[in-house]
Short mmCIF file of C-alpha atoms in Angstrom, two decimals:
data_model
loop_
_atom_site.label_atom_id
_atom_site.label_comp_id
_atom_site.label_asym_id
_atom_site.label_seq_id
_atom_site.Cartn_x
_atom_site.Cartn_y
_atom_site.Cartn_z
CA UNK X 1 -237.78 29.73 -187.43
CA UNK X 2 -235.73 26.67 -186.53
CA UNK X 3 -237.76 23.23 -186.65
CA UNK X 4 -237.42 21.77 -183.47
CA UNK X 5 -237.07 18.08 -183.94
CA UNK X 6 -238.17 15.73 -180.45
CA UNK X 7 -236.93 12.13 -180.13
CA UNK X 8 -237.99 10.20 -177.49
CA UNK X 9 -236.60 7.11 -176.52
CA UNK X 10 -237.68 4.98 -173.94
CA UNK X 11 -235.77 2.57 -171.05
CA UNK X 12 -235.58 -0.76 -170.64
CA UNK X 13 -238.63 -1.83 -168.88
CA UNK X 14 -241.96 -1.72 -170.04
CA UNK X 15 -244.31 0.80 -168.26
CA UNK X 16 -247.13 -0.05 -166.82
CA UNK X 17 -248.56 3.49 -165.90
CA UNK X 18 -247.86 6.77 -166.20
CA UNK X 19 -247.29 8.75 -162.91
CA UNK X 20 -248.20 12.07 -161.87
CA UNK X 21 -247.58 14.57 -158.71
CA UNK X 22 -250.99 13.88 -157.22
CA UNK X 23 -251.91 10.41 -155.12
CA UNK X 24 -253.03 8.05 -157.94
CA UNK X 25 -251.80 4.77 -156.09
CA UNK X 26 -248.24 4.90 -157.53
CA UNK X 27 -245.20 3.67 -155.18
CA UNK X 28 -245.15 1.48 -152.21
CA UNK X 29 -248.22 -1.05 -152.60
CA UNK X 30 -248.66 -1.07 -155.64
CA UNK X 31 -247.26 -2.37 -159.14
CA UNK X 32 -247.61 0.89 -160.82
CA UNK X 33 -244.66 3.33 -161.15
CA UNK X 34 -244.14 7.14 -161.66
CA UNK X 35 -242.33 8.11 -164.79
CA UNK X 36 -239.90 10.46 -164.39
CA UNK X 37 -238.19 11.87 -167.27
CA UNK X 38 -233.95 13.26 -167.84
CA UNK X 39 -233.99 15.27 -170.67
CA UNK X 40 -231.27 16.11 -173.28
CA UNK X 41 -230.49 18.25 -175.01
CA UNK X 42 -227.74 18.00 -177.73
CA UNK X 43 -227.16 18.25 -181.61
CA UNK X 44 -228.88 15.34 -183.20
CA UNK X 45 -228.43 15.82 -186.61
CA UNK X 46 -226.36 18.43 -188.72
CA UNK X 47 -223.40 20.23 -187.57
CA UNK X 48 -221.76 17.74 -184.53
CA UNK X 49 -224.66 15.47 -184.79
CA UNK X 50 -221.74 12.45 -184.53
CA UNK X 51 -221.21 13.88 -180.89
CA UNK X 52 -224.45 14.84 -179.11
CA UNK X 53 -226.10 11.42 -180.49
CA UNK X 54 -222.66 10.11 -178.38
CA UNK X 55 -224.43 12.45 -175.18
CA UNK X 56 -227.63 11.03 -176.07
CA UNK X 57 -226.38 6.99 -176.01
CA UNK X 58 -224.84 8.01 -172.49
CA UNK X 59 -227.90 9.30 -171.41
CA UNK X 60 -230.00 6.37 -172.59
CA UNK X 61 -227.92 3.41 -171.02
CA UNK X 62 -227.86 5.27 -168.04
CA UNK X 63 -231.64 5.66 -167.84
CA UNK X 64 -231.61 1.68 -169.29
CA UNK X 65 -229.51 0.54 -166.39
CA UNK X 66 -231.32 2.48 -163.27
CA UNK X 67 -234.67 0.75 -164.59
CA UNK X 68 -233.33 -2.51 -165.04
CA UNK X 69 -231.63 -2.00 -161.24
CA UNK X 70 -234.71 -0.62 -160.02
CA UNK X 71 -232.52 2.37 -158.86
CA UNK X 72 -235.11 4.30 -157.44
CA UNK X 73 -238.16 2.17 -156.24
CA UNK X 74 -241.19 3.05 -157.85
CA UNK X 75 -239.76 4.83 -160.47
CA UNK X 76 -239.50 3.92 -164.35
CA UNK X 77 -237.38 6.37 -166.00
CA UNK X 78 -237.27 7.43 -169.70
CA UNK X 79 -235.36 10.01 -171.52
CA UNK X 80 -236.79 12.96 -173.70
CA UNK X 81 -233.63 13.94 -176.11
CA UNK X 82 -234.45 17.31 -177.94
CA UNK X 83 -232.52 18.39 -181.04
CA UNK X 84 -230.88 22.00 -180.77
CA UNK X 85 -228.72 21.33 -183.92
CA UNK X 86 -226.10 23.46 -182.48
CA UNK X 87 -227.96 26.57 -182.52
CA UNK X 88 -228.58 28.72 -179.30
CA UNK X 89 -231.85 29.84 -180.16
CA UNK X 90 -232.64 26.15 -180.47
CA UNK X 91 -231.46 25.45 -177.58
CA UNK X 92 -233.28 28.50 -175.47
CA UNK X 93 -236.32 26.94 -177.14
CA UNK X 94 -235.71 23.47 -176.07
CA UNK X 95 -234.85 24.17 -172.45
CA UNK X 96 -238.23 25.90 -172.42
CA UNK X 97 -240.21 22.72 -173.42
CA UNK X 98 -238.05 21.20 -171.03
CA UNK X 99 -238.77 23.20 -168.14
CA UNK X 100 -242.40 23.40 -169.21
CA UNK X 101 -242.78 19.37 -168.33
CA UNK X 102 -243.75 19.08 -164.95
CA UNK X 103 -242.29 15.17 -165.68
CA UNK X 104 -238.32 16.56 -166.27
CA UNK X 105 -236.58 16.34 -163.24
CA UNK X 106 -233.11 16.92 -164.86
CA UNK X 107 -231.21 17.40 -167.93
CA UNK X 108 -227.94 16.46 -169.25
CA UNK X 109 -226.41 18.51 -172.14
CA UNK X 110 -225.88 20.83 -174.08
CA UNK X 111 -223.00 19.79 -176.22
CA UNK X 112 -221.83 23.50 -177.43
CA UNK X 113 -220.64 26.16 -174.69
CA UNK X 114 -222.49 28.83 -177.15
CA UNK X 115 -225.63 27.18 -176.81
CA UNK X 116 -225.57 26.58 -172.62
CA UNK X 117 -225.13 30.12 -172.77
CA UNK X 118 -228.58 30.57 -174.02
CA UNK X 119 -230.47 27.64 -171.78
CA UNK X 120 -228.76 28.49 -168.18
CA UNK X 121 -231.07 31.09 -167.16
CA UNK X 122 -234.18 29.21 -168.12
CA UNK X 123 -233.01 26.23 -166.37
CA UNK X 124 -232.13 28.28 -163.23
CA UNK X 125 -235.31 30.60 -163.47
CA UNK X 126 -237.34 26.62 -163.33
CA UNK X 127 -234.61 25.95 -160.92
CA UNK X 128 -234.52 22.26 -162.76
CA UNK X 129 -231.23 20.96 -162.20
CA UNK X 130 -229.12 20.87 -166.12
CA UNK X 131 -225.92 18.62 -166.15
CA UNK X 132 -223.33 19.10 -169.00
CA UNK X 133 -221.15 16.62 -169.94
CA UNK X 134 -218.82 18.94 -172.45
CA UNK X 135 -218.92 22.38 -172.25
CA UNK X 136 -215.69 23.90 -171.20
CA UNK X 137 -216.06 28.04 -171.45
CA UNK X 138 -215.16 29.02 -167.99
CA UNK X 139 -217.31 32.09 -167.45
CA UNK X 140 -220.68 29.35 -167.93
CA UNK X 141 -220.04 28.61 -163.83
CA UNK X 142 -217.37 31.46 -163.16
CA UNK X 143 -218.81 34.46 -164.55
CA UNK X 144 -217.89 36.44 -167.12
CA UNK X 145 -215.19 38.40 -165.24
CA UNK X 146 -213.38 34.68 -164.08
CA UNK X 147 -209.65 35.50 -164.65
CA UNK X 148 -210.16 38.31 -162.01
CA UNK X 149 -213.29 37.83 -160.06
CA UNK X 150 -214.63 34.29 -159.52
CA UNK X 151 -219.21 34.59 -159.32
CA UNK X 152 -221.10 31.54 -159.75
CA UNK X 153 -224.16 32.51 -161.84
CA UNK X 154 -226.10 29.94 -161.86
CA UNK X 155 -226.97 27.33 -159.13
CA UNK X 156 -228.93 24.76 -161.08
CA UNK X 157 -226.15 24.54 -163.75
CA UNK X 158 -223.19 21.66 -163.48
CA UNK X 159 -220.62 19.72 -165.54
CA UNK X 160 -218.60 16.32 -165.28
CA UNK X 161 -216.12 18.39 -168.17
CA UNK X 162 -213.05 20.55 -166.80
CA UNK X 163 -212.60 23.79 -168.57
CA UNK X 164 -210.72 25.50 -171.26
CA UNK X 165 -208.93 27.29 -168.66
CA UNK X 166 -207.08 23.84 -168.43
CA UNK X 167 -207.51 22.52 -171.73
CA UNK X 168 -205.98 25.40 -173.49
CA UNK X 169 -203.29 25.74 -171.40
CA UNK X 170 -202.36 22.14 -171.27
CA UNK X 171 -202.36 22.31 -175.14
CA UNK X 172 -200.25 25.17 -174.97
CA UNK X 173 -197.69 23.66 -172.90
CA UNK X 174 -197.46 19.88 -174.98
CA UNK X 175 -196.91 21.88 -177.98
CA UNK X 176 -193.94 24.08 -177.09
CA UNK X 177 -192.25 21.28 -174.51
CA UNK X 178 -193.23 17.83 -175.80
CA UNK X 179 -193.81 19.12 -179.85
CA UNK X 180 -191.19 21.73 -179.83
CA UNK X 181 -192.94 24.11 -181.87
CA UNK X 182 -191.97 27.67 -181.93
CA UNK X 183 -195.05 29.42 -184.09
CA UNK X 184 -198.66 28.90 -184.44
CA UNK X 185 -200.84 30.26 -186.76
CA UNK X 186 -203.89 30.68 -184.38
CA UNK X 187 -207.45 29.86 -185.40
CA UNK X 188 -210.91 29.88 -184.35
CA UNK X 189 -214.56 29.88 -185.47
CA UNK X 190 -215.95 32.61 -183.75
CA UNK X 191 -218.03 30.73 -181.19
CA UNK X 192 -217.82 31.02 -177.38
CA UNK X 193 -216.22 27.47 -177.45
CA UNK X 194 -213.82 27.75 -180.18
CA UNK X 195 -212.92 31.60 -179.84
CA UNK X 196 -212.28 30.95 -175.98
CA UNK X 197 -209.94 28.56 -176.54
CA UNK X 198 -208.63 29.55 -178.90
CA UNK X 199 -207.71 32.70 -176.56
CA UNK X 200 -206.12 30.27 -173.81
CA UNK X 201 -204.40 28.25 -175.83
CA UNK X 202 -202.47 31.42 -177.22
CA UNK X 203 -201.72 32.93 -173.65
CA UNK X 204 -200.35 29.88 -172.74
CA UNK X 205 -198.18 28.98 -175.59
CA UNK X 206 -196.92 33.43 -175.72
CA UNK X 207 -196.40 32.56 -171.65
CA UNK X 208 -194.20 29.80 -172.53
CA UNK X 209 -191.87 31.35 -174.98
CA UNK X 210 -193.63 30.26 -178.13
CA UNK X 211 -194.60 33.32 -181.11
CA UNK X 212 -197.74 33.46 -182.71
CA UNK X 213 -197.27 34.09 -186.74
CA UNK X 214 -200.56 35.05 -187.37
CA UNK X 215 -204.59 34.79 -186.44
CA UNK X 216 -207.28 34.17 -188.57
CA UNK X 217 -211.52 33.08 -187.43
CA UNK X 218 -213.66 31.32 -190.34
CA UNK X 219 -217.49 30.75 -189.97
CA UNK X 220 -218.86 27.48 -189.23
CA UNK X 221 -220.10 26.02 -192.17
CA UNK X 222 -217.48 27.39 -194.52
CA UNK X 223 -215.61 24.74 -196.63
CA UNK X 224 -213.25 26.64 -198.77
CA UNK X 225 -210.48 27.61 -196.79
CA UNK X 226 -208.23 27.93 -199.57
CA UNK X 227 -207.03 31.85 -198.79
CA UNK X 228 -206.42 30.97 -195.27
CA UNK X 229 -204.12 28.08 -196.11
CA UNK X 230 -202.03 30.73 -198.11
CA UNK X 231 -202.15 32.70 -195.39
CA UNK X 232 -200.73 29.89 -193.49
CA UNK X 233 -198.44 29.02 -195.31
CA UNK X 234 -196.26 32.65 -196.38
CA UNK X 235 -196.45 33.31 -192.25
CA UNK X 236 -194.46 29.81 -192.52
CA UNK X 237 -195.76 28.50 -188.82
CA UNK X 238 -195.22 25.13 -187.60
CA UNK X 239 -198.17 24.60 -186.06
CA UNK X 240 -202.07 25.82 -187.19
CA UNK X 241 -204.16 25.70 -183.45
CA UNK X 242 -207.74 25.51 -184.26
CA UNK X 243 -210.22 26.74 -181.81
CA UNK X 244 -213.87 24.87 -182.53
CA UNK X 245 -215.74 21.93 -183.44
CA UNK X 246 -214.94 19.20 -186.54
CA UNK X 247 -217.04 19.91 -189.33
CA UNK X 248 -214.75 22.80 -189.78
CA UNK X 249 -210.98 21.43 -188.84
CA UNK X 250 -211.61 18.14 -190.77
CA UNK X 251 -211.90 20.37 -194.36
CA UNK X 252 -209.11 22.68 -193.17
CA UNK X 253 -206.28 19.89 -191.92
CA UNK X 254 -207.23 18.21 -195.36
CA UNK X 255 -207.10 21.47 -197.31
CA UNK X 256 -203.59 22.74 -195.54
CA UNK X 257 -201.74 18.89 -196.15
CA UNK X 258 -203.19 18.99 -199.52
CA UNK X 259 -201.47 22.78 -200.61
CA UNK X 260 -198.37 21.48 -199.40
CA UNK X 261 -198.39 22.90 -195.82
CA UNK X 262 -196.97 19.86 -194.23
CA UNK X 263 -198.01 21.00 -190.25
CA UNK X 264 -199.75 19.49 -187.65
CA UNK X 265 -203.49 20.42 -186.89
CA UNK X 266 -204.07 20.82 -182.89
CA UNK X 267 -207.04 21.52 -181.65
CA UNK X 268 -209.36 20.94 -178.56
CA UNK X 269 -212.17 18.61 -177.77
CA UNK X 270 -214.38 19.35 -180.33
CA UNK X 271 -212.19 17.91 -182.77
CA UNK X 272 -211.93 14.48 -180.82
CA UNK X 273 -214.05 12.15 -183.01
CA UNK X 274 -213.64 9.31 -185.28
CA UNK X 275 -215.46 11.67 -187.93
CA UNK X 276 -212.68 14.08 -187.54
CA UNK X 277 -210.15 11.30 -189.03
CA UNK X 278 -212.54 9.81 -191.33
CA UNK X 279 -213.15 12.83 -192.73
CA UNK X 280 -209.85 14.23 -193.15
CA UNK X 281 -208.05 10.87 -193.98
CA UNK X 282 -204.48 10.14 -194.38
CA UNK X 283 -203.99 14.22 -194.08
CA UNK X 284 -205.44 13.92 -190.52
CA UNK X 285 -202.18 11.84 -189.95
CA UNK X 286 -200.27 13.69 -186.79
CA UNK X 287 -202.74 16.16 -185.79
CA UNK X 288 -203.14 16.57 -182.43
CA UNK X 289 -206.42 17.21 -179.42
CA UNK X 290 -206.83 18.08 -176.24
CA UNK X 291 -209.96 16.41 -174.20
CA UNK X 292 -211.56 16.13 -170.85
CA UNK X 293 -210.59 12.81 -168.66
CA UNK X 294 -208.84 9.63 -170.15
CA UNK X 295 -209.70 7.97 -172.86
CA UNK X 296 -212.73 6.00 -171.87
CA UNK X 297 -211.82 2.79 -173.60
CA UNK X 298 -208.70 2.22 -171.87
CA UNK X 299 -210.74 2.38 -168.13
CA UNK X 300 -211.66 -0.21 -166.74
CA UNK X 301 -214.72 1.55 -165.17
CA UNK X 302 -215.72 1.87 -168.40
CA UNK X 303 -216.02 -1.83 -170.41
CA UNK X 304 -219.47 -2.65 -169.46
CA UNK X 305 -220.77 0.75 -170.44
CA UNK X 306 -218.91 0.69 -173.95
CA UNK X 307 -219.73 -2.69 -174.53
CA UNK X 308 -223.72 -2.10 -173.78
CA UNK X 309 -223.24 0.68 -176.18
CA UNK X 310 -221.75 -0.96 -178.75
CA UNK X 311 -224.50 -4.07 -178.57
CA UNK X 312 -226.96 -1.56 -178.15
CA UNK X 313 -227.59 -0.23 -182.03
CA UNK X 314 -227.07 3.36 -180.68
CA UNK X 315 -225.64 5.94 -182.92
CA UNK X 316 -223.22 8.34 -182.43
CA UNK X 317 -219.81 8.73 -180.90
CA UNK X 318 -219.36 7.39 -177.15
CA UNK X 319 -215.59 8.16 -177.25
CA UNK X 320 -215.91 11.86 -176.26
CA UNK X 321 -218.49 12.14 -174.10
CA UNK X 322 -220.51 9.05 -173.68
CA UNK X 323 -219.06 8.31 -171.04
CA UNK X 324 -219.61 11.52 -168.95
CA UNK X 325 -223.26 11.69 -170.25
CA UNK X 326 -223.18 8.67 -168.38
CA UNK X 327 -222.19 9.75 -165.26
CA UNK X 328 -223.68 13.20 -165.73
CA UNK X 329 -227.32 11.18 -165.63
CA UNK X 330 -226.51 9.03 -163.04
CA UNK X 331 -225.61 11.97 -160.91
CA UNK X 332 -229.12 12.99 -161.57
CA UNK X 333 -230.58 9.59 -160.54
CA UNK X 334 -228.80 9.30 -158.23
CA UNK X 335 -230.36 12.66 -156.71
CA UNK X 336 -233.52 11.74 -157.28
CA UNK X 337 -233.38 9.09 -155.72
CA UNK X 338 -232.76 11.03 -152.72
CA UNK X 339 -235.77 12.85 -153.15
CA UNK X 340 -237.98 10.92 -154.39
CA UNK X 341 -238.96 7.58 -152.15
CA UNK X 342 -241.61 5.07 -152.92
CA UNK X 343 -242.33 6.80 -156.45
CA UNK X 344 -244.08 9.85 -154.31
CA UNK X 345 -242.60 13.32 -155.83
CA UNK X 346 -242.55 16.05 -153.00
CA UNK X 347 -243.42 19.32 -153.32
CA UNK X 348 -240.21 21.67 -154.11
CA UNK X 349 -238.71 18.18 -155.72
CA UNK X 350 -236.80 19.90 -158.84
CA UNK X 351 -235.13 22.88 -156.25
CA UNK X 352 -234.35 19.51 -153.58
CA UNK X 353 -232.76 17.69 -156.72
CA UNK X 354 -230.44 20.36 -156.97
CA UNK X 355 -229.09 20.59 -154.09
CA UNK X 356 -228.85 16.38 -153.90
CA UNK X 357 -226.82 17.15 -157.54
CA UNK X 358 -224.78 19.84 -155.18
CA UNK X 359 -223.44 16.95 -152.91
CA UNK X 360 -222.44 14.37 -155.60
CA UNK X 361 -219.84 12.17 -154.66
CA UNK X 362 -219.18 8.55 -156.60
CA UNK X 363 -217.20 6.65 -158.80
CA UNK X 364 -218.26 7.50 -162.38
CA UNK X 365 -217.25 5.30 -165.13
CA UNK X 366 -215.08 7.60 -166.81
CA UNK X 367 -213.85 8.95 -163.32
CA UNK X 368 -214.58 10.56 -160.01
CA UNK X 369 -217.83 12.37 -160.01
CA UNK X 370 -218.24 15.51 -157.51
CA UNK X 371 -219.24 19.30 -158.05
CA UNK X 372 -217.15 22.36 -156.55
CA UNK X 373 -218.77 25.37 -155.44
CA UNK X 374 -219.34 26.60 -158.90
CA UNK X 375 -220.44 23.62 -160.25
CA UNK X 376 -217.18 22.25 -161.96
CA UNK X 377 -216.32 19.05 -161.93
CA UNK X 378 -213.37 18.08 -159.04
CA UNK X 379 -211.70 15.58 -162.02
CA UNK X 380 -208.98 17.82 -163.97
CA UNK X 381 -207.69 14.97 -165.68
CA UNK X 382 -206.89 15.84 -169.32
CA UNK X 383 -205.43 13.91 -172.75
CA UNK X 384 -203.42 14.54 -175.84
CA UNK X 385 -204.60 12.51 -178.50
CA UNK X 386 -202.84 12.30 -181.60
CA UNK X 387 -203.63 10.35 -184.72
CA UNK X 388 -201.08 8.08 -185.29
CA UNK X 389 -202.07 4.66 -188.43
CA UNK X 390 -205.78 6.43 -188.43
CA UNK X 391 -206.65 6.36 -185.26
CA UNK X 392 -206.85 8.76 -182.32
CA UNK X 393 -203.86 7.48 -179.87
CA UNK X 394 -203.48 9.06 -176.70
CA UNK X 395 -199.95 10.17 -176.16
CA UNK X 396 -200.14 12.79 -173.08
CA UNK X 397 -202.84 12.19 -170.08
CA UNK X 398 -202.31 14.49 -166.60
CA UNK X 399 -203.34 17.76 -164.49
CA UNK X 400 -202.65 21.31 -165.50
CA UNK X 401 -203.00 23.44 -162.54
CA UNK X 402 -201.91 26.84 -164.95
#
């Protein structure tokens, strides 16, 4: 059985009750305020820890800012982060405490596609409202059969990240126009993230002209890749595209440079992360990502948020999806705050939330913020990072319409 681990974090004001559904004298008249609680869910420690404590910071500033703005009157929010260390199970298990808290009136997360996969039903069986800021597998608000036959299957599930119906593709595309590469070696870790886009990416580079010299999957976790990068290197591609999360591609990148297979690394948004580059070092040099928006510290919208963050002592990296956990919980305030006047919680409120969520429409800080009928986000915006003296420069930002 997996551990579950709870961290709870508060906002920035100090309470000075806690509130409940019945009339206890909370709201309008009175100094007392209902707590109202956004839950996360995201991996906190372990495998992509460096990216769902990111979600986590997002969350928290959010949560931080709508107290210290009194967002909703007579309301005092706090945030109730839950560790699913990247593990469905952990994840079913967490959305079930979640759901089970009569004070959780939205969540943001998960981090891993695999993982929503596990939580949606709970969250729409509750019919409490779940917000993620990264998952990109298309079928988790188009149904499985998507490519042919567009179903939404959930109404309570939403996310400010496009999918890998895009990302893929616009990978695809950068690497046989812009790079000029002619044969990948194709990737993946098995997961419903990775192996998905793994699976675009390769219809869309095939589409364009490009060949594919050879596929491979590894298991997350694994560290010796050394047969694969001999595999690699006799099929004498030009480009490895890896479909999945850091821990993995970091080892690999490092393994391939270091057994003389001098290729670029591309790979999708769960590669985009300073650990990725520490990790890997000066063999990280020219690899390539795809991820959702533009890079948050180049917008504007953005500077207060990263510079909160930054002051704040949080852990974790904001860069890939701080800033949408951001907006992702301020959609949910934002809702509630429809719903809910004078601190006074109405009947029906989580099922009412949802719909508010439904009608979202504002300026996030990393971008426009509004839900289609399935629950995508309306932003398509995507980047091509590439590291370039260490760092992750962006080198390609735009729409792919496929």
């Amino acid at each position: 059985m997996v551990i579950l681990t709870a961290v709870l974090t508060t906002g920035a004001l100090t309470l000075t009750a806690c509130g409940s559904r019945d009339d206890s004298g909370e709201g309008k008249g009175s100094d007392k305020k209902t707590e109202i609680i956004i839950g996360v869910d995201a991996p906190l420690t372990g495998q992509n820890s460096a990216t769902g404590l990111g979600i986590q910071g997002g969350v928290q500033i959010a949560v931080d800012d709508a107290n210290k703005n009194n967002t909703v009157p007579g309301v005092t929010f706090k945030v109730k982060a839950l560790d699913d260390k990247a593990i469905p199970a952990s994840g079913q298990a967490n959305a079930t405490q979640l759901v089970q808290n009569e004070k959780v009136l939205g969540v943001v997360g998960p981090l891993n596609s695999g993982v929503a996969t596990q939580m949606q039903q709970v969250f729409d069986t509750a019919g409490l409202v779940e917000i993620s800021p990264s998952n990109t597998a298309p079928e988790l608000t188009q149904g499985k059969n998507w490519q042919t036959e567009k179903t939404r299957p959930f109404k309570t599930y939403f996310r400010t990240a496009t999918t890998d119906a895009l990302q893929g593709g616009f990978a695809a595309e950068y690497a046989y126009k812009t790079l000029k590469k002619r044969k990948v070696y194709v990737v993946d870790d098995k997961q419903t993230y990775g192996a998905g886009l793994a699976k675009l990416f390769k219809a869309g580079f095939t589409k364009s002209g490009g060949k594919v010299a050879g596929e491979d999957h590894v298991n997350t976790g694994d560290t010796d890749f050394s047969s694969l990068v001999t595999k690699i290197k006799n099929a004498k591609a030009d480009l490895v595209y890896y479909g999945g999360q850091y821990d993995e591609s970091e080892k690999l990148t490092k393994q391939l440079k270091d057994g003389g297979v001098k290729i670029p690394l591309f790979g999708g948004d769960g590669m985009f992360t300073p650990t990725y580059i520490e990790t890997a070092g000066k063999t990280s040099e020219g690899d390539l990502v795809t991820s959702v928006g533009q890079p948050v510290d180049s917008l504007p919208s953005a500077a207060e948020f990263i510079k909160k963050y930054k002051a704040s002592g949080l852990k974790g990296d904001y860069g890939t999806y701080g800033g949408y956990s951001y907006d992702a919980a301020t959609a949910i305030i934002k809702a509630i705050g429809n719903v809910v006047k004078d601190g006074k919680i109405p009947d029906g409120a989580r099922a009412k939330i949802v719909a508010e969520v439904q009608k979202t429409k504002f300026d996030g800080i990393a971008g426009p913020v509004a839900f289609d009928e399935y629950g995508d986000t309306t932003n398509k915006q995507l980047t091509v990072y590439q590291v370039v003296d260490g760092k992750w420069k962006a080198v390609k930002s735009g729409t792919f319409e496929g």
